[in-house]
Coordinates of C-alpha atoms in Angstrom, one line a residue:
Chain A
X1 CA -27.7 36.0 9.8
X2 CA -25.6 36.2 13.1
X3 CA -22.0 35.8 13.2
X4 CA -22.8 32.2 15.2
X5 CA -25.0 30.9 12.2
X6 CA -22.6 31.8 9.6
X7 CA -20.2 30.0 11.6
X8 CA -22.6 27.1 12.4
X9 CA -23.5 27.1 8.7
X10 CA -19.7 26.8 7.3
X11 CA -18.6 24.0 9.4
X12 CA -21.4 21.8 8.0
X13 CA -20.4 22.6 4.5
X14 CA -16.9 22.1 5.1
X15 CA -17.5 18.6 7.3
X16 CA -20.7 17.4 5.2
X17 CA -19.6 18.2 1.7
X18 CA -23.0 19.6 1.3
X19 CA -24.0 23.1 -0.8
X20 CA -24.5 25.9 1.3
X21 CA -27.6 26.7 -0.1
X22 CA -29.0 23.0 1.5
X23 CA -27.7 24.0 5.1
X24 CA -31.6 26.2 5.7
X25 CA -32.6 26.0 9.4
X26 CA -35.1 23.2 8.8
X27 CA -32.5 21.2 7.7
X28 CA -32.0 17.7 9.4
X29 CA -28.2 16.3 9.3
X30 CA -29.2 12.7 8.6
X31 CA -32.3 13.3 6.6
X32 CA -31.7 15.9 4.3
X33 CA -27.8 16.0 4.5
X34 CA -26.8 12.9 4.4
X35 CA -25.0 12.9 7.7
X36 CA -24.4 9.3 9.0
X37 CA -24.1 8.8 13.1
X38 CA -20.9 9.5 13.0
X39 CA -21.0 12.7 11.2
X40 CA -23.4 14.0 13.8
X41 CA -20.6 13.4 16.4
X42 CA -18.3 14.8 14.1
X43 CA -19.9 17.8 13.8
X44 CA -20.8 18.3 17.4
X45 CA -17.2 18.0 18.3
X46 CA -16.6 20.8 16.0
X47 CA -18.8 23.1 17.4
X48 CA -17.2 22.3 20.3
X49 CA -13.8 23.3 19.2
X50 CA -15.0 26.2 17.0
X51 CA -17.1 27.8 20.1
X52 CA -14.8 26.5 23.3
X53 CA -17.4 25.1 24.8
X54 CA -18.5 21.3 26.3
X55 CA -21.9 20.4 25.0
X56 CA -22.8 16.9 26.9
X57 CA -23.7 13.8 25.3
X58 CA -27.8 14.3 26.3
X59 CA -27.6 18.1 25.0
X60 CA -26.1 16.6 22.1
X61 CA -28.6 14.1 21.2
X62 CA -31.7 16.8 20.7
X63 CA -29.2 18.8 18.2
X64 CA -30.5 17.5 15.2
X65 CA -31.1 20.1 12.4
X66 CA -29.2 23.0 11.8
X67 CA -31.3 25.4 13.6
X68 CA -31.5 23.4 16.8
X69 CA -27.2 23.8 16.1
X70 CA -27.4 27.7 16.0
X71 CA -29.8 27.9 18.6
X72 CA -28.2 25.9 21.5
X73 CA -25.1 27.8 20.1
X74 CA -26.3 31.6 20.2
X75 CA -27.4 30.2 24.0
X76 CA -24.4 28.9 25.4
X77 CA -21.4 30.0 23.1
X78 CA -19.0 32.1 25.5
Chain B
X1 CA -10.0 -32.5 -5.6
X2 CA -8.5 -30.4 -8.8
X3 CA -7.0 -26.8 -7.9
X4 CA -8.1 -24.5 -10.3
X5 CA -5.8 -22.4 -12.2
X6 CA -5.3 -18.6 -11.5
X7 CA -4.5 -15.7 -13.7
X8 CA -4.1 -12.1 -13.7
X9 CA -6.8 -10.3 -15.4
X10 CA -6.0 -6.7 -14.2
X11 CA -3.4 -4.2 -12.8
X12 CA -3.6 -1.0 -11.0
X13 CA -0.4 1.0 -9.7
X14 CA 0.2 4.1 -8.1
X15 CA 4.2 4.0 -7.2
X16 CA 6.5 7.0 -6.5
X17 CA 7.9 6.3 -10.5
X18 CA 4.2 6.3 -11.7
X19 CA 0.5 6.8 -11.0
X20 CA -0.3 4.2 -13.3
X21 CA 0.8 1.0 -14.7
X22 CA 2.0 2.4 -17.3
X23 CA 3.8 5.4 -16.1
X24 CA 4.8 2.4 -13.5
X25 CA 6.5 0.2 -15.8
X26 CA 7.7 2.6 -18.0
X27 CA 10.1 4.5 -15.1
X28 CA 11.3 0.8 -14.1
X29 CA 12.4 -0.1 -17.5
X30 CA 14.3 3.3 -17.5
X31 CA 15.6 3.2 -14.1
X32 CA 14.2 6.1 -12.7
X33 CA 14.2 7.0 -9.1
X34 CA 11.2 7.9 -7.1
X35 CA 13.4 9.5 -4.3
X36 CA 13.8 13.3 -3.0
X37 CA 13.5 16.0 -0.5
X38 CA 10.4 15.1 1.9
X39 CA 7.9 17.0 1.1
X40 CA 4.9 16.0 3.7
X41 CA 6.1 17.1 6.8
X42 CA 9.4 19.3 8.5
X43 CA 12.3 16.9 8.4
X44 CA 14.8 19.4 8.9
X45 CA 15.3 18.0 12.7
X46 CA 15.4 14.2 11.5
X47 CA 18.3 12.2 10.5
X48 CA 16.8 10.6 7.0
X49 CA 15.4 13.8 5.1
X50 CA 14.1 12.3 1.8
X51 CA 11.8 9.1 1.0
X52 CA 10.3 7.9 -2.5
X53 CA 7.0 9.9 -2.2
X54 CA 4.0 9.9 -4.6
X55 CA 4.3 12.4 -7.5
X56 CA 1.5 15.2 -7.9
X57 CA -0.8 12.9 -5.9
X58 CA -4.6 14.4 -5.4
X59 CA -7.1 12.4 -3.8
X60 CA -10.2 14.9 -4.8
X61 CA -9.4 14.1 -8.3
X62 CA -10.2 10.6 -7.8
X63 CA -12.8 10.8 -4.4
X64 CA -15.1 13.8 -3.6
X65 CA -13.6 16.5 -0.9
X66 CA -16.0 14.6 1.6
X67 CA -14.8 11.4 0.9
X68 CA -11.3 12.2 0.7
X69 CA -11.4 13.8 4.5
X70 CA -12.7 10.3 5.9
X71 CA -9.9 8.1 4.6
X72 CA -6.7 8.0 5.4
X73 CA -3.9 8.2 2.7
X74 CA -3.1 4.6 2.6
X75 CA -6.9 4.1 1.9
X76 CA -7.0 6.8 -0.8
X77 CA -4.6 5.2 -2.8
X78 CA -6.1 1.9 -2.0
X79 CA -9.0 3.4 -3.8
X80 CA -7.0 4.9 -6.8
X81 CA -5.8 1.3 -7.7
X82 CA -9.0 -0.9 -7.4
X83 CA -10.7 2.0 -9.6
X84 CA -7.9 1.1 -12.3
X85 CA -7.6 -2.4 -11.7
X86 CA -11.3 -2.7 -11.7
X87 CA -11.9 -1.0 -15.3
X88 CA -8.6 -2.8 -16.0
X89 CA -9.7 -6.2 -15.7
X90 CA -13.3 -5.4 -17.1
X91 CA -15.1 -6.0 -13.7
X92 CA -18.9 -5.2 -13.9
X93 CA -21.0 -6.2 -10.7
X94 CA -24.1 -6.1 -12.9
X95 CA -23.2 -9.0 -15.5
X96 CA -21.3 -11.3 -13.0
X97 CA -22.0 -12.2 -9.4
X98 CA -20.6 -9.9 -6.9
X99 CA -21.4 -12.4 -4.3
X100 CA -18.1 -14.6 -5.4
X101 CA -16.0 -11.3 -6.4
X102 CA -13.7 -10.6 -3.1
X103 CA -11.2 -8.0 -1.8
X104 CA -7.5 -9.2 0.5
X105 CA -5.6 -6.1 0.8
X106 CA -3.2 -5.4 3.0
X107 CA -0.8 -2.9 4.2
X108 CA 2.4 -3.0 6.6
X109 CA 1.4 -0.6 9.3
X110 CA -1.9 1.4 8.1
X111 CA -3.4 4.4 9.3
X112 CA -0.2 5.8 11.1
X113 CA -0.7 9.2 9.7
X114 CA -3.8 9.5 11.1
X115 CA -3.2 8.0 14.4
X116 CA 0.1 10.5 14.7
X117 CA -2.3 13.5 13.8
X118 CA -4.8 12.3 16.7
X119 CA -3.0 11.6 19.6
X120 CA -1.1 14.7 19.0
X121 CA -4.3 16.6 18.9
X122 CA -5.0 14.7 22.2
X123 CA -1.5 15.3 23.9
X124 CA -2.2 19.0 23.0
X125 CA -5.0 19.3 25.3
X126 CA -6.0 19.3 29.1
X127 CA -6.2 15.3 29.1
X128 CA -10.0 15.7 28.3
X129 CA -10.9 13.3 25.4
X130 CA -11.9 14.8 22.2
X131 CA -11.0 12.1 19.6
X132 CA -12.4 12.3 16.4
X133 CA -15.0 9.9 15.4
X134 CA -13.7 8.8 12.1
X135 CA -10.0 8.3 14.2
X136 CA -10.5 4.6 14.3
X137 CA -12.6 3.6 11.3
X138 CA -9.6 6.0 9.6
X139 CA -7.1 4.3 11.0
X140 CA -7.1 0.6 11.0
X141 CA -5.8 -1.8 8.4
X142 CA -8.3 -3.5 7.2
X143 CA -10.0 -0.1 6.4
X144 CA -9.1 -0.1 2.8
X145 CA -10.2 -3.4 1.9
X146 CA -13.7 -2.3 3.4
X147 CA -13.9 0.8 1.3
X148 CA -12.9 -1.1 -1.7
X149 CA -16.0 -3.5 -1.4
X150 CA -18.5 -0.5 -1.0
X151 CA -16.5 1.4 -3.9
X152 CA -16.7 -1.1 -6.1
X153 CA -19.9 -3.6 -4.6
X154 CA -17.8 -6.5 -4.2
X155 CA -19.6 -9.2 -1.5
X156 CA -17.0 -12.0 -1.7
X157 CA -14.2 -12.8 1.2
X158 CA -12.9 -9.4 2.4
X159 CA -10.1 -9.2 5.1
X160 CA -6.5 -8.0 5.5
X161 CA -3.6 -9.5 6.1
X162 CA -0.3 -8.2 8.0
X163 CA 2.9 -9.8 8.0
X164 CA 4.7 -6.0 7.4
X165 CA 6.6 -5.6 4.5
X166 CA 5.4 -9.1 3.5
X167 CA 1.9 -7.8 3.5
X168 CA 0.9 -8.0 0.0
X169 CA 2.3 -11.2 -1.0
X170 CA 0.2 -13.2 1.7
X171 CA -2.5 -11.0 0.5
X172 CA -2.0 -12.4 -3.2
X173 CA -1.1 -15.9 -1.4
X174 CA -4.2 -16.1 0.5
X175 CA -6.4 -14.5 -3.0
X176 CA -4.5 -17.2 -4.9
X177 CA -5.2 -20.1 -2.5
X178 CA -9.2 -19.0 -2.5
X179 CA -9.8 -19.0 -6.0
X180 CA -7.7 -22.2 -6.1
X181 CA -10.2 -24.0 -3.8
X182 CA -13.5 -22.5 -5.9
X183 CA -13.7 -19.9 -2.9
X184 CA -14.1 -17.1 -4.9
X185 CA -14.4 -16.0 -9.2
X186 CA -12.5 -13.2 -8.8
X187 CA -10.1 -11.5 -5.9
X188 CA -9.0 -8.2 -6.0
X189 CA -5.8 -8.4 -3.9
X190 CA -2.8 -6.2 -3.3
X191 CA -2.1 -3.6 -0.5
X192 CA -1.1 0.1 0.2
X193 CA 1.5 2.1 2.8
X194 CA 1.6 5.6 3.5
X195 CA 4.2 6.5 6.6
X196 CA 5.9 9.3 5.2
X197 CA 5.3 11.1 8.4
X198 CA 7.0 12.3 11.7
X199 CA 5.9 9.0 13.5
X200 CA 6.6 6.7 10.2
X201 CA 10.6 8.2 9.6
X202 CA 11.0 8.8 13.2
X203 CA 10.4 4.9 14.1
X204 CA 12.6 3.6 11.5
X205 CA 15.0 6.0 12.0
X206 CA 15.5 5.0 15.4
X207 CA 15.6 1.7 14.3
X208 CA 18.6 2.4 12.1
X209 CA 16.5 1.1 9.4
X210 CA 16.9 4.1 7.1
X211 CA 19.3 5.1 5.1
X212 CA 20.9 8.6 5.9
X213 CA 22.5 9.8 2.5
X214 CA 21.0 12.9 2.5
X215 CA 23.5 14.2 0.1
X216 CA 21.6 12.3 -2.5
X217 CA 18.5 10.9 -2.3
X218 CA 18.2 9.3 -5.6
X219 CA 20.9 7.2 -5.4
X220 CA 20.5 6.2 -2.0
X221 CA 18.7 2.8 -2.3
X222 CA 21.6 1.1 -3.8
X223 CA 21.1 -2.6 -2.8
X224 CA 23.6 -4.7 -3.6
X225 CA 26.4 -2.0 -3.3
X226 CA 29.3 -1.7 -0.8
X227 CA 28.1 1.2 0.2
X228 CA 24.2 0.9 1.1
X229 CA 23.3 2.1 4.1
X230 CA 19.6 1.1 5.0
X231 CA 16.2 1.4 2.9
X232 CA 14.5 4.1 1.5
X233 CA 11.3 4.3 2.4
X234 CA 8.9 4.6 -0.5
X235 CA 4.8 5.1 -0.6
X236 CA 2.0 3.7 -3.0
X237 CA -0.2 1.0 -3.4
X238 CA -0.7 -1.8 -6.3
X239 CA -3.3 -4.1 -6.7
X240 CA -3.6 -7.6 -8.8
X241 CA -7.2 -8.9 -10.2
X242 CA -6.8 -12.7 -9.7
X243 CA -9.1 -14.6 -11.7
X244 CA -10.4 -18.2 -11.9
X245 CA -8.9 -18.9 -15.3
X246 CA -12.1 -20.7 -16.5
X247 CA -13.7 -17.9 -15.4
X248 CA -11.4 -15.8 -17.5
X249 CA -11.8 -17.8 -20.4
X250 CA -15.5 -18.0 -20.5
X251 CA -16.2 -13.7 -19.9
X252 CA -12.8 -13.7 -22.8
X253 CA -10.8 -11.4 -20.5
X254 CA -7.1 -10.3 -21.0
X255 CA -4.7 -12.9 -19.6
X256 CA -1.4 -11.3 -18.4
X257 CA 0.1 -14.3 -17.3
X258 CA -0.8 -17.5 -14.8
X259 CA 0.5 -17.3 -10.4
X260 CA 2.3 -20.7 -11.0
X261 CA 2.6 -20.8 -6.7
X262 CA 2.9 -19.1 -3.3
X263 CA 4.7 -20.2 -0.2
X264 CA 5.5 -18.4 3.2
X265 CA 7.7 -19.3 6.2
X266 CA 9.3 -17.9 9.6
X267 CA 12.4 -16.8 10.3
X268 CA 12.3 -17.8 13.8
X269 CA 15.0 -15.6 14.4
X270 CA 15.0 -11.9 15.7
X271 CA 12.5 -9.2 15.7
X272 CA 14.0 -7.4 12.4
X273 CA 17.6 -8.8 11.5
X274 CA 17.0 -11.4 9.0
X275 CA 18.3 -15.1 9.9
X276 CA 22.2 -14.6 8.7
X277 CA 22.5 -18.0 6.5
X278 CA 19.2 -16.6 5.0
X279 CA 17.2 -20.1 6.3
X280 CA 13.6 -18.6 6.1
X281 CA 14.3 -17.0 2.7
X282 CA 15.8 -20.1 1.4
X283 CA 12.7 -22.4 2.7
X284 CA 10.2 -19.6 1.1
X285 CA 11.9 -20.1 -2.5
X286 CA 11.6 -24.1 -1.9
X287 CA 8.3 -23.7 -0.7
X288 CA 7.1 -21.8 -3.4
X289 CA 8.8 -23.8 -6.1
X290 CA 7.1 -26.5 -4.6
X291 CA 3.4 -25.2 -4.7
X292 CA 4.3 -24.4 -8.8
X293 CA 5.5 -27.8 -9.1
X294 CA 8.6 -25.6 -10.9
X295 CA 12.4 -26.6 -10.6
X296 CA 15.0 -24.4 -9.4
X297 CA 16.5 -23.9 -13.3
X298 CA 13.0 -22.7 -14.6
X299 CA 13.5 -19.4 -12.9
X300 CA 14.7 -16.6 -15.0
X301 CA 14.2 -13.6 -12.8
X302 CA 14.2 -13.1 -9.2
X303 CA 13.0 -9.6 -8.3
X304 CA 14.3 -9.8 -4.7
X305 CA 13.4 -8.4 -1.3
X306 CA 16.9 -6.8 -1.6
X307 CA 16.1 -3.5 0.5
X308 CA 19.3 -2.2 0.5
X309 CA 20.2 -2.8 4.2
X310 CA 23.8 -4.4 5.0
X311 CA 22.9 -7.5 6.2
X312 CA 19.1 -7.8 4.7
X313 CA 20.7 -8.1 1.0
X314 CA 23.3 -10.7 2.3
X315 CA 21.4 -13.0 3.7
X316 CA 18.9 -13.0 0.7
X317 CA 22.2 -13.5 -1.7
X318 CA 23.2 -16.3 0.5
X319 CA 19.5 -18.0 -0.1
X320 CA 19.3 -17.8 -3.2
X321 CA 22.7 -19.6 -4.1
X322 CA 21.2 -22.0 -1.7
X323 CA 18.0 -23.0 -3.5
X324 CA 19.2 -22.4 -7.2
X325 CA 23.4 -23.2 -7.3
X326 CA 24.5 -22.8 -10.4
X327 CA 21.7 -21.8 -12.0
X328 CA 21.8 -18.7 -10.0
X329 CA 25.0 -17.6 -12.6
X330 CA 21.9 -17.8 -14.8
X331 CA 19.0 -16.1 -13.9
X332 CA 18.6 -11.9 -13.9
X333 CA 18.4 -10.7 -9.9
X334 CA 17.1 -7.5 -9.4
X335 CA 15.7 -5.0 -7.0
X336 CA 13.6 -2.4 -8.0
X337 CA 13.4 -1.0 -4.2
X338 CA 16.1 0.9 -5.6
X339 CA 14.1 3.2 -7.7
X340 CA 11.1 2.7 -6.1
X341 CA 12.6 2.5 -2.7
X342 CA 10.5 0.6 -0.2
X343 CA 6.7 0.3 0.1
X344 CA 6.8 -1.4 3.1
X345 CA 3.1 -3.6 3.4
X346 CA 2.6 -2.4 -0.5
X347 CA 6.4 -3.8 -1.8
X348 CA 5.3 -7.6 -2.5
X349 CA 2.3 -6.2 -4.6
X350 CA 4.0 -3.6 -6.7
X351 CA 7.2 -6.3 -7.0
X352 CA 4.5 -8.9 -8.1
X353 CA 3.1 -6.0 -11.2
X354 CA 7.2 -5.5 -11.8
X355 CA 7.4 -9.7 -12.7
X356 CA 4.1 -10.0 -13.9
X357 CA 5.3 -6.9 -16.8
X358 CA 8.8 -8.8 -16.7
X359 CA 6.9 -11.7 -17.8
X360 CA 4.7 -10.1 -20.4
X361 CA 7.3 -8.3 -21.9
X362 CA 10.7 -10.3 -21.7
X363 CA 12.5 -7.1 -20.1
X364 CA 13.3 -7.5 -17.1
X365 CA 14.2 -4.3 -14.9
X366 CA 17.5 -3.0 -13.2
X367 CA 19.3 -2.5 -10.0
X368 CA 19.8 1.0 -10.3
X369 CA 22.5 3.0 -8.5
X370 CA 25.3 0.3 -8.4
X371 CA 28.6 2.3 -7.6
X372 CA 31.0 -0.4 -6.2
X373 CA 30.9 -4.0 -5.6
X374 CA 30.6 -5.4 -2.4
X375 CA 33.5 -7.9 -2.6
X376 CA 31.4 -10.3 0.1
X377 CA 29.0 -10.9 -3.1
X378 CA 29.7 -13.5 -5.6
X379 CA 30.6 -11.6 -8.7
X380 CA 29.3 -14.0 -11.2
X381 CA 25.8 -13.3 -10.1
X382 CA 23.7 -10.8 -12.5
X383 CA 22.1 -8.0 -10.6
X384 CA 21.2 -6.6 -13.6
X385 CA 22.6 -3.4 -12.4
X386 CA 21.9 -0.2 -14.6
X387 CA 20.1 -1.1 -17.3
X388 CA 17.2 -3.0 -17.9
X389 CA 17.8 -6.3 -19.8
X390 CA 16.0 -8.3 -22.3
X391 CA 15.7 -11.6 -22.2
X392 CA 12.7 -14.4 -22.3
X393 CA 11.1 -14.4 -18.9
X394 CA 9.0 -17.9 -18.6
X395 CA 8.8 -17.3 -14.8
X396 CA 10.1 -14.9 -12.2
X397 CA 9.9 -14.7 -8.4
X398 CA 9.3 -12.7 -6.2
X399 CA 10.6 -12.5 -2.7
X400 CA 9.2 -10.3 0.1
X401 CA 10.0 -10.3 4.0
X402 CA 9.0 -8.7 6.8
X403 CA 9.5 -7.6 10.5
X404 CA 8.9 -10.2 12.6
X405 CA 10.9 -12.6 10.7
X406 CA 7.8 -13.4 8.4
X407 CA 8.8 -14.5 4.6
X408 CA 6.6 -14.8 1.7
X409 CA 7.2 -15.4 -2.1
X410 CA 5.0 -15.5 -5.2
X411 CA 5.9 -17.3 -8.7
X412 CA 4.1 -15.9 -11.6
X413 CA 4.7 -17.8 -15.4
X414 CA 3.6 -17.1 -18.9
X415 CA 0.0 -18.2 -19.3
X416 CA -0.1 -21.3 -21.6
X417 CA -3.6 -22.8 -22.5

């Protein structure tokens, strides 16, 4: 796993209460974690922070499971 | 159209002497202080360096770690004491109807922690906005009686009510006055303050609200002394399960005692120095006296505002000789903001548990820290200072005011079928 997934992968445990072994790349943050619309911009902001970087609100939107996280992540993380 | 009668079926209290009733009543009965060394933030640059803070307080023991992050601490404790008074009064959403089951809680300020913590986040940055989404839903007032209707399933009236450090006697007011009307079964009402933080001591400091014997924190709050200097400001939350009394009857739930009546007025005055004759305090005590249909001489305890501020504790005294003459030589005064110190929006709830147990149990609890009169005091008053006293407590009152010049009081009376 790259250093950005791990990353990726232990702010959603930390923010979503959820067990690390639930956080798989299929994973959806409303559907299988339990993430509410709030959450979602929760945990988008903490990428943010984490990674130093701006994602915009229409980038944001198509993040939705984890992997789509890592992947926009591993593409624009400076 | 015939008020119904309304009783306390339930108690939950988490209080800088005690994390539950018990533990409550118990350290005011023995006159412990809840004050010390801060311990939430770095005082060391503030004038007031201690407070009455909770005691070995863990929100994951009581809300998951994911819960707990969402909510700030005034709501966590909010939490902690609907969970108690709930299994307290015997509440179960699946035998009665949640529909007529409601929630008024209150608190003084709110989510200050949490505002502090974000706008400093903010200030910290470029000017860009990144504000957390859970700020505001963290934040405001009302939050807590919200989470306490999802905690708990509760679908009757739910709001807050602010009046300050009269927040939780309007709350009780207004849960009173509902269940009177057939508005509601059941109300869960009470309120919560957690401003033990930069912002929270900062503010009041600069207000000169504060009292500044750092020396010795547990015998700061001294009300009624020569020597007091200003409040100490205290944390917690305390709810009361008010109750339809035929409702009460018909499910056979305990019956602590009856709220004989509530009444609220306005200063009119000045933003936070009390009027100096006392006139708003002495027109809440008639006002409330009133609504119970009591007289002045069937008062045996007054647990009093009394914050321990010069000219706060006056102006109360003054009142009160006012509405009860010389039946004031008579009745047991006390404040137990001295061992609690002050819970700002949460004080009239956790003063109301303080009668309601005065009332159950015919003790009613000391003044604590009483060093050396203040000779502008009449003398033949009983303060009850030191040391709890027994006597038979048919009906005490409580007295609560509040920034803003806002003044409510609550009567509560042995329940007699």
């Amino acid at each position: 796993m790259s250093d950005i997934a791990t990353r990726v992968k232990k702010i959603i445990v930390d923010k979503l209460g959820v067990d690390e072994a639930e956080v798989t790349n299929e994973a959806s943050f409303t559907n299988d974690l339990g993430a509410d619309s709030l959450d979602t911009v929760e945990l988008i902001m903490e990428f943010e922070k984490e990674f130093n970087i701006s994602i915009p609100d229409e980038q944001a939107e198509t993040i939705t499971t984890v992997g789509q996280a890592i992947a926009y992540l591993e593409e624009h993380a400076k | 159209m015939q008020l119904k009668r309304v009783v306390v079926t339930g108690i939950g209290a988490i209080t800088p002497i005690g994390n539950n009733l018990e533990e409550y009543w118990n350290g005011l009965i023995n006159g412990v202080s809840g004050a010390d060394y801060i311990k939430q933030f770095d005082c060391s640059k503030f004038k007031t360096r201690f407070a009455c803070e909770l005691k070995n307080f863990d929100p994951t023991q009581f809300l998951d770690k994911k819960e707990a992050r969402k909510l700030d601490r005034f709501t966590q404790t909010a939490l902690v004491v609907s969970d108690q008074a709930v299994q307290d009064a015997g509440i179960n959403t699946t035998t009665m109807n949640a529909d007529r089951i409601g929630v008024i809680f209150s608190s003084g300020i709110g989510g200050l922690i949490t505002f502090q913590q974000e706008v400093v986040e903010f200030a910290k940055g470029d000017g860009t906005p990144r504000f957390n989404p859970f700020f505001i839903p963290k934040m405001i007032l009302d939050i807590a009686a919200g989470h306490i209707s999802m905690r708990h399933g509760l679908r009757g009236p739910n709001y807050a009510v602010v009046s300050a450090c009269a927040s939780s006697t309007h709350a009780i007011m207004d849960a009173f006055n509902l269940i009177r009307l057939g508005k509601a079964d059941i109300i869960l009402a009470g309120g919560s303050e957690s401003v033990v933080s930069e912002a929270g001591v900062g503010g009041f400091n600069a207000m000169k609200a504060l009292s500044e014997r750092n020396d010795s924190p547990a015998t700061a709050s001294r009300p009624f002394d020569k020597d007091r200097d200003g409040f100490v400001m205290g944390e917690g939350a305390g709810m009361l399960v008010l109750e339809d009394l035929d409702h009460a009857l018909a499910r056979g739930a305990r019956i602590y005692c009856e709220i004989g009546g509530a009444g609220a007025t306005a200063d009119a005055h000045h933003i936070t120095a009390p009027h100096p004759e006392g006139l708003g305090a002495k027109n809440v005590m008639l006002a409330t006296l009133s609504d119970a249909g009591l007289k002045a001489d069937d008062i045996d305890y007054i647990n009093v505002h009394g914050t321990s501020t010069p000219l706060g504790d006056m102006a109360e005294v003054k009142a009160i000789q006012a509405v009860f003459g010389e039946h004031a030589y008579d009745i047991n005064i006390s404040s137990t903001k001295s061992m609690t110190g002050h819970l700002l929006g949460a004080a009239g709830v956790i003063e109301a548990i303080a009668c309601v147990m005065s009332v159950v149990h015919d003790i009613v609890p000391p003044t604590i820290n009483h060093f050396t009169d203040d000779p502008e005091l009449d003398a033949r008053l009983n303060f009850t200072f030191g040391q709890a006293q027994k006597r038979t407590v048919n009906a005490a009152l409580s007295n609560t005011f509040g920034f803003g010049g806002h003044n409510a009081s609550l009567i509560v009376k042995k329940y007699v079928a």
